[in-house]
Amino acid sequence: MGRTHSNAYKRVMDFFPELEHRPILQAVCSRRADKVKAFAEQWGYNAAETDWKALIARNDIDAIDICAPNNMHAEIAIAAANAGKMILCEKPLARNLAEAQQMVDAVEKAGVKNTVWYNYRRIPAVTLAQQIISSGKLGRIFHYRANFLQDWTINVNLPQGGEGLWRLDVSDAGSGVTGDLLAHCIDTAIWLNGKIKDVSAVTETFIKERVHQATGQVQKVGIDDACIFHCHFENGSLGLFESTRYARGHKALYTFEINGEHASIRWDLHDLNKLEFFDHADESNFRGWRTIHVTDGDHPYMNRWWVPGLSIGYEHSFVHQAADFLKSLETGEPCSPTFKDALETEKVCQAVLDSASSRSWKNI
């Protein structure tokens, strides 16, 4: 994510030249001196640090971008807020609801600008979906369903913990697919369809024990490998969500579909420039799903890029968020999702895990 965010900062002024504030890659921080020095040279940072506290203490830094593992989000964010720094934090906001609330309290007390990198909101097709829903074209919403499927942990020999596999260590990650993958689905769902009211969830850990990289000892696995939950939204619609790292053949299958009284929409990350739309108002002999190729200058963000018909990719959503954050410094408006917005997603994630543990419905 450090590469992804750095790319966004480097490219944003090329395509949003009217912005009043220009990001300067002043310093980058990581624990290993050799790696952070190489990263700084590759991406054009002016300096490198191996202590994040030293980074926050620098008076030539205005904003802190947190790309560290989840267990470090709260400590870094709270320290940055206390130092008066703006904060951009990777998702999920924290390992758990208590940490997330502390982070919200810190930024609100300090009055510092903040945002969370739920980047899928800023893929043009997803933004278009939000505009269509807000226009009322779908009418009353009945169903929201989403999934996020991967297959990279189907290996009993993978250790838990460490540089590459901290997401398998519950002390570092907080949860498994719930906080890692479903958090994206939940954030998008709340943005598109409103708040979730209650949940009923099932989780499973398929490989119960793994060697811990730090100790070399076999230990119980504490994260969820798979999660399924259904829910009620506050608008009366039903939700169905699934996420797993055990869906062989899928590296990052993220889809959602929304069914309304008058129309439906669906989207697939694997074909991210297209939004599918069904309108029941069409004449019966022409009625069917249509594909909107979201590459025209009238579509969200697309007037910044190429000629109509030419696609953009995953990395551009981060450029869009960097631009929106910089624009928010001019307007004084918040850059959503803020920490407070992301707290809503944390509440749902916590309720999902609590529901699965207790085998009961949980209110948000």
Tab-separated table of C-alpha atoms in Angstrom, residues 7-335:
chain	number	residue	atom	x	y	z
A	7	ASN	CA	1.991	6.529	-6.845
A	8	ALA	CA	-1.194	8.501	-6.117
A	9	TYR	CA	0.724	11.413	-4.616
A	10	LYS	CA	3.166	11.467	-7.530
A	11	ARG	CA	0.460	11.454	-10.218
A	12	VAL	CA	-2.330	13.545	-8.704
A	13	MET	CA	-1.037	16.957	-9.852
A	14	ASP	CA	-0.581	15.674	-13.420
A	15	PHE	CA	-4.316	15.091	-13.716
A	16	PHE	CA	-5.710	17.551	-11.137
A	17	PRO	CA	-3.420	20.540	-11.830
A	18	GLU	CA	-5.866	23.101	-10.447
A	19	LEU	CA	-5.471	21.895	-6.860
A	20	GLU	CA	-4.059	24.545	-4.551
A	21	HIS	CA	-2.075	22.079	-2.426
A	22	ARG	CA	0.707	19.920	-3.867
A	23	PRO	CA	1.878	16.782	-2.062
A	24	ILE	CA	5.612	16.624	-1.359
A	25	LEU	CA	7.139	13.214	-0.644
A	26	GLN	CA	9.153	14.474	2.303
A	27	ALA	CA	9.904	11.316	4.285
A	28	VAL	CA	9.042	7.619	4.368
A	29	CYS	CA	9.330	5.320	7.362
A	30	SER	CA	9.775	1.568	7.716
A	31	ARG	CA	11.488	-0.673	10.239
A	32	ARG	CA	14.341	-1.938	8.054
A	33	ALA	CA	16.902	0.695	7.087
A	34	ASP	CA	17.980	-1.031	3.882
A	35	LYS	CA	14.459	-1.465	2.585
A	36	VAL	CA	13.239	2.015	3.472
A	37	LYS	CA	16.305	3.636	1.908
A	38	ALA	CA	15.719	1.731	-1.329
A	39	PHE	CA	12.024	2.639	-1.253
A	40	ALA	CA	12.827	6.317	-0.722
A	41	GLU	CA	15.211	6.313	-3.668
A	42	GLN	CA	12.801	4.480	-5.957
A	43	TRP	CA	9.797	6.687	-5.227
A	44	GLY	CA	11.565	10.003	-4.752
A	45	TYR	CA	11.182	10.675	-1.034
A	46	ASN	CA	13.535	13.306	0.340
A	47	ALA	CA	14.358	11.366	3.508
A	48	ALA	CA	13.903	8.018	5.243
A	49	GLU	CA	13.246	7.104	8.859
A	50	THR	CA	13.132	3.819	10.775
A	51	ASP	CA	11.176	5.176	13.765
A	52	TRP	CA	7.646	6.400	13.139
A	53	LYS	CA	7.805	8.565	16.269
A	54	ALA	CA	10.712	10.448	14.720
A	55	LEU	CA	8.651	10.910	11.562
A	56	ILE	CA	5.757	12.458	13.495
A	57	ALA	CA	8.158	14.704	15.437
A	58	ARG	CA	9.513	16.303	12.240
A	59	ASN	CA	8.341	19.870	11.751
A	60	ASP	CA	8.548	19.548	7.954
A	61	ILE	CA	5.700	16.977	7.883
A	62	ASP	CA	2.060	18.113	7.549
A	63	ALA	CA	0.329	14.774	6.949
A	64	ILE	CA	0.922	11.207	8.089
A	65	ASP	CA	-0.175	8.348	5.825
A	66	ILE	CA	-0.523	5.097	7.793
A	67	CYS	CA	0.192	1.961	5.751
A	68	ALA	CA	1.434	-0.108	8.680
A	69	PRO	CA	-0.210	-3.343	9.898
A	70	ASN	CA	-3.513	-2.957	11.741
A	71	ASN	CA	-2.031	-3.277	15.236
A	72	MET	CA	-0.109	-0.023	14.708
A	73	HIS	CA	-2.949	2.124	13.331
A	74	ALA	CA	-4.294	3.421	16.644
A	75	GLU	CA	-0.959	4.274	18.271
A	76	ILE	CA	0.377	6.085	15.201
A	77	ALA	CA	-2.885	7.911	14.470
A	78	ILE	CA	-3.370	9.119	18.041
A	79	ALA	CA	0.225	10.345	18.236
A	80	ALA	CA	-0.116	12.087	14.865
A	81	ALA	CA	-3.366	13.760	15.933
A	82	ASN	CA	-1.793	14.952	19.179
A	83	ALA	CA	1.026	16.457	17.096
A	84	GLY	CA	-1.493	18.306	14.934
A	85	LYS	CA	-0.819	16.281	11.782
A	86	MET	CA	-3.381	15.455	9.138
A	87	ILE	CA	-3.906	11.695	8.846
A	88	LEU	CA	-4.688	9.354	5.967
A	89	CYS	CA	-5.102	5.778	7.246
A	90	GLU	CA	-5.341	2.474	5.439
A	91	LYS	CA	-8.374	0.303	6.109
A	92	PRO	CA	-9.630	-1.150	8.341
A	93	LEU	CA	-9.453	1.785	10.740
A	94	ALA	CA	-8.250	-0.447	13.601
A	95	ARG	CA	-8.144	-4.005	14.955
A	96	ASN	CA	-11.323	-3.548	16.954
A	97	LEU	CA	-14.053	-1.113	17.857
A	98	ALA	CA	-12.365	0.165	21.027
A	99	GLU	CA	-9.208	1.184	19.172
A	100	ALA	CA	-11.253	2.740	16.377
A	101	GLN	CA	-13.227	4.842	18.854
A	102	GLN	CA	-9.989	6.098	20.428
A	103	MET	CA	-8.773	7.151	16.987
A	104	VAL	CA	-12.008	9.012	16.251
A	105	ASP	CA	-11.843	10.754	19.620
A	106	ALA	CA	-8.225	11.788	18.992
A	107	VAL	CA	-8.776	13.364	15.563
A	108	GLU	CA	-11.948	15.119	16.670
A	109	LYS	CA	-10.272	16.530	19.794
A	110	ALA	CA	-7.294	17.713	17.736
A	111	GLY	CA	-9.462	18.994	14.890
A	112	VAL	CA	-7.152	17.511	12.238
A	113	LYS	CA	-8.151	16.494	8.721
A	114	ASN	CA	-8.514	12.743	8.308
A	115	THR	CA	-9.642	10.105	5.828
A	116	VAL	CA	-9.549	6.321	5.451
A	117	TRP	CA	-8.452	4.695	2.188
A	118	TYR	CA	-11.618	2.806	1.261
A	119	ASN	CA	-10.586	3.299	-2.346
A	120	TYR	CA	-13.366	1.337	-4.072
A	121	ARG	CA	-15.736	4.254	-3.501
A	122	ARG	CA	-13.666	6.182	-6.028
A	123	ILE	CA	-13.692	3.716	-8.890
A	124	PRO	CA	-15.795	5.632	-11.435
A	125	ALA	CA	-18.306	2.809	-11.970
A	126	VAL	CA	-18.926	2.537	-8.221
A	127	THR	CA	-19.285	6.315	-7.902
A	128	LEU	CA	-21.747	6.191	-10.817
A	129	ALA	CA	-23.696	3.490	-8.983
A	130	GLN	CA	-23.968	5.815	-5.994
A	131	GLN	CA	-25.243	8.623	-8.219
A	132	ILE	CA	-27.843	6.343	-9.814
A	133	ILE	CA	-29.103	5.182	-6.409
A	134	SER	CA	-29.204	8.742	-5.068
A	135	SER	CA	-31.252	9.816	-8.098
A	136	GLY	CA	-34.001	7.383	-7.091
A	137	LYS	CA	-33.858	5.386	-10.335
A	138	LEU	CA	-33.866	2.103	-8.436
A	139	GLY	CA	-36.832	3.079	-6.269
A	140	ARG	CA	-37.222	1.255	-2.993
A	141	ILE	CA	-34.244	-1.050	-2.354
A	142	PHE	CA	-35.045	-4.678	-1.532
A	143	HIS	CA	-31.698	-6.515	-1.676
A	144	TYR	CA	-27.980	-5.774	-1.367
A	145	ARG	CA	-25.536	-8.647	-1.857
A	146	ALA	CA	-21.763	-8.623	-2.034
A	147	ASN	CA	-18.829	-11.002	-1.916
A	148	PHE	CA	-15.060	-10.770	-1.768
A	149	LEU	CA	-13.282	-14.029	-2.555
A	150	GLN	CA	-9.597	-14.986	-2.490
A	151	ASP	CA	-7.606	-18.222	-2.310
A	152	TRP	CA	-4.116	-17.310	-1.112
A	153	THR	CA	-4.135	-19.022	2.311
A	154	ILE	CA	-5.086	-22.532	1.133
A	155	ASN	CA	-1.793	-23.960	2.352
A	156	VAL	CA	-1.321	-25.726	5.695
A	157	ASN	CA	2.386	-24.855	5.654
A	158	LEU	CA	1.911	-21.091	5.683
A	159	PRO	CA	3.074	-19.667	9.026
A	160	GLN	CA	1.144	-16.979	10.872
A	161	GLY	CA	2.749	-13.635	11.604
A	162	GLY	CA	5.768	-11.864	10.235
A	163	GLU	CA	6.378	-9.400	7.453
A	164	GLY	CA	4.337	-11.072	4.725
A	165	LEU	CA	1.765	-12.994	6.753
A	166	TRP	CA	0.774	-10.665	9.608
A	167	ARG	CA	-2.824	-10.878	8.317
A	168	LEU	CA	-2.920	-14.460	9.658
A	169	ASP	CA	-1.943	-13.337	13.170
A	170	VAL	CA	-4.947	-12.131	15.163
A	171	SER	CA	-2.781	-9.952	17.432
A	172	ASP	CA	-1.585	-7.984	14.399
A	173	ALA	CA	-4.693	-8.074	12.215
A	174	GLY	CA	-7.537	-8.108	14.739
A	175	SER	CA	-9.585	-10.406	12.527
A	176	GLY	CA	-9.280	-12.289	9.259
A	177	VAL	CA	-11.455	-11.764	6.221
A	178	THR	CA	-13.959	-9.721	8.235
A	179	GLY	CA	-11.620	-6.773	8.762
A	180	ASP	CA	-9.527	-7.321	5.644
A	181	LEU	CA	-12.080	-8.000	2.890
A	182	LEU	CA	-15.604	-7.620	4.256
A	183	ALA	CA	-14.673	-4.184	5.590
A	184	HIS	CA	-14.454	-3.032	1.960
A	185	CYS	CA	-17.840	-4.581	1.165
A	186	ILE	CA	-19.426	-3.061	4.263
A	187	ASP	CA	-18.050	0.428	3.633
A	188	THR	CA	-19.324	0.392	0.051
A	189	ALA	CA	-22.696	-0.962	1.166
A	190	ILE	CA	-23.173	1.742	3.791
A	191	TRP	CA	-22.202	4.403	1.238
A	192	LEU	CA	-24.598	3.041	-1.388
A	193	ASN	CA	-27.491	1.740	0.727
A	194	GLY	CA	-27.312	3.359	4.159
A	195	LYS	CA	-26.608	2.030	7.632
A	196	ILE	CA	-26.889	-1.620	8.614
A	197	LYS	CA	-29.292	-2.305	11.488
A	198	ASP	CA	-28.420	-5.836	12.659
A	199	VAL	CA	-26.479	-8.930	11.576
A	200	SER	CA	-26.410	-12.707	11.867
A	201	ALA	CA	-23.052	-14.244	10.992
A	202	VAL	CA	-21.107	-17.470	10.617
A	203	THR	CA	-17.306	-17.635	10.527
A	204	GLU	CA	-14.928	-20.533	10.021
A	205	THR	CA	-11.210	-21.115	10.493
A	206	PHE	CA	-10.351	-24.039	8.251
A	207	ILE	CA	-6.758	-24.524	9.392
A	208	LYS	CA	-6.920	-24.454	13.180
A	209	GLU	CA	-3.195	-24.320	13.977
A	210	ARG	CA	-0.171	-22.852	12.252
A	211	VAL	CA	3.483	-22.311	13.147
A	212	HIS	CA	4.000	-18.773	14.401
A	213	GLN	CA	6.852	-17.101	12.575
A	214	ALA	CA	8.060	-15.244	15.676
A	215	THR	CA	8.336	-18.245	18.009
A	216	GLY	CA	8.621	-21.217	15.678
A	217	GLN	CA	5.921	-22.902	17.782
A	218	VAL	CA	2.610	-24.303	16.596
A	219	GLN	CA	-0.172	-22.036	17.855
A	220	LYS	CA	-3.935	-21.769	17.516
A	221	VAL	CA	-5.080	-19.602	14.613
A	222	GLY	CA	-7.271	-16.769	15.878
A	223	ILE	CA	-8.429	-15.162	12.626
A	224	ASP	CA	-11.455	-16.076	10.509
A	225	ASP	CA	-10.686	-17.670	7.135
A	226	ALA	CA	-14.272	-17.263	5.913
A	227	CYS	CA	-17.335	-15.288	6.922
A	228	ILE	CA	-20.949	-15.202	5.789
A	229	PHE	CA	-23.536	-12.844	7.224
A	230	HIS	CA	-26.970	-11.556	6.443
A	231	CYS	CA	-28.467	-8.352	7.763
A	232	HIS	CA	-31.222	-5.771	7.782
A	233	PHE	CA	-30.450	-2.279	6.541
A	234	GLU	CA	-32.160	0.664	8.192
A	235	ASN	CA	-34.017	1.346	4.913
A	236	GLY	CA	-35.734	-2.058	5.235
A	237	SER	CA	-33.692	-3.925	2.633
A	238	LEU	CA	-31.957	-7.251	3.221
A	239	GLY	CA	-28.211	-7.778	2.873
A	240	LEU	CA	-26.167	-10.878	2.115
A	241	PHE	CA	-22.362	-10.826	2.391
A	242	GLU	CA	-19.710	-13.497	1.897
A	243	SER	CA	-15.941	-13.396	2.127
A	244	THR	CA	-13.306	-16.101	2.135
A	245	ARG	CA	-9.666	-16.783	1.415
A	246	TYR	CA	-10.569	-20.372	0.508
A	247	ALA	CA	-12.289	-19.926	-2.865
A	248	ARG	CA	-9.867	-21.671	-5.193
A	249	GLY	CA	-9.505	-19.806	-8.476
A	250	HIS	CA	-10.244	-16.329	-7.081
A	251	LYS	CA	-7.523	-13.782	-6.319
A	252	ALA	CA	-9.711	-10.720	-5.717
A	253	LEU	CA	-13.307	-11.330	-6.798
A	254	TYR	CA	-15.279	-8.398	-5.376
A	255	THR	CA	-18.832	-7.972	-6.633
A	256	PHE	CA	-22.021	-6.318	-5.490
A	257	GLU	CA	-25.605	-6.300	-6.770
A	258	ILE	CA	-28.501	-4.096	-5.661
A	259	ASN	CA	-32.125	-4.907	-6.503
A	260	GLY	CA	-34.714	-2.147	-6.333
A	261	GLU	CA	-38.377	-1.686	-7.089
A	262	HIS	CA	-37.739	-0.213	-10.538
A	263	ALA	CA	-34.192	-1.235	-11.473
A	264	SER	CA	-31.075	-3.159	-10.468
A	265	ILE	CA	-27.333	-2.584	-10.746
A	266	ARG	CA	-24.312	-4.834	-10.353
A	267	TRP	CA	-20.533	-4.404	-10.483
A	268	ASP	CA	-17.461	-6.649	-10.637
A	269	LEU	CA	-13.935	-5.562	-9.687
A	270	HIS	CA	-12.532	-7.852	-12.381
A	271	ASP	CA	-14.296	-5.697	-14.963
A	272	LEU	CA	-14.124	-2.470	-13.009
A	273	ASN	CA	-14.839	-0.045	-15.857
A	274	LYS	CA	-18.290	-1.504	-16.462
A	275	LEU	CA	-21.526	-1.111	-14.525
A	276	GLU	CA	-24.461	-3.363	-15.357
A	277	PHE	CA	-27.938	-1.824	-15.179
A	278	PHE	CA	-31.442	-3.267	-15.579
A	279	ASP	CA	-34.425	-0.914	-15.933
A	280	HIS	CA	-37.910	-2.405	-15.702
A	281	ALA	CA	-39.277	0.760	-17.356
A	282	ASP	CA	-37.786	-0.336	-20.684
A	283	GLU	CA	-40.208	-1.679	-23.285
A	284	SER	CA	-40.753	-5.377	-22.665
A	285	ASN	CA	-39.341	-6.491	-26.011
A	286	PHE	CA	-36.078	-4.588	-25.314
A	287	ARG	CA	-35.898	-5.155	-21.562
A	288	GLY	CA	-32.682	-6.704	-20.298
A	289	TRP	CA	-29.380	-6.032	-18.576
A	290	ARG	CA	-27.311	-3.340	-20.268
A	291	THR	CA	-23.605	-2.688	-19.777
A	292	ILE	CA	-22.505	0.883	-19.187
A	293	HIS	CA	-18.884	1.333	-20.189
A	294	VAL	CA	-17.822	3.936	-17.626
A	295	THR	CA	-15.121	5.724	-19.632
A	296	ASP	CA	-16.892	8.817	-20.941
A	297	GLY	CA	-16.029	12.341	-19.857
A	298	ASP	CA	-19.504	12.691	-18.344
A	299	HIS	CA	-18.817	9.825	-15.946
A	300	PRO	CA	-17.321	10.460	-12.483
A	301	TYR	CA	-13.611	11.380	-12.603
A	302	MET	CA	-13.243	10.266	-16.238
A	303	ASN	CA	-12.823	13.749	-17.697
A	304	ARG	CA	-9.376	13.662	-16.055
A	305	TRP	CA	-8.105	10.724	-18.043
A	306	TRP	CA	-8.124	9.465	-21.620
A	307	VAL	CA	-10.450	9.653	-24.585
A	308	PRO	CA	-13.838	7.887	-24.196
A	309	GLY	CA	-13.617	4.113	-24.440
A	310	LEU	CA	-10.146	3.792	-22.889
A	311	SER	CA	-9.984	2.182	-19.472
A	312	ILE	CA	-8.353	3.066	-16.173
A	313	GLY	CA	-7.391	0.693	-13.364
A	314	TYR	CA	-7.199	-0.028	-9.656
A	315	GLU	CA	-4.434	2.482	-8.969
A	316	HIS	CA	-6.485	5.386	-10.297
A	317	SER	CA	-8.961	5.106	-7.420
A	318	PHE	CA	-6.139	6.145	-5.089
A	319	VAL	CA	-5.268	9.107	-7.307
A	320	HIS	CA	-8.922	10.159	-7.047
A	321	GLN	CA	-8.872	9.906	-3.258
A	322	ALA	CA	-5.637	11.880	-3.028
A	323	ALA	CA	-7.238	14.571	-5.209
A	324	ASP	CA	-10.399	14.627	-3.113
A	325	PHE	CA	-8.365	14.917	0.078
A	326	LEU	CA	-6.326	17.821	-1.295
A	327	LYS	CA	-9.510	19.484	-2.515
A	328	SER	CA	-11.013	19.153	0.957
A	329	LEU	CA	-8.168	21.288	2.304
A	330	GLU	CA	-9.395	24.083	0.040
A	331	THR	CA	-13.105	23.747	0.744
A	332	GLY	CA	-13.003	22.825	4.413
A	333	GLU	CA	-15.354	19.923	3.743
A	334	PRO	CA	-14.521	16.461	5.138
A	335	CYS	CA	-12.983	13.886	2.802
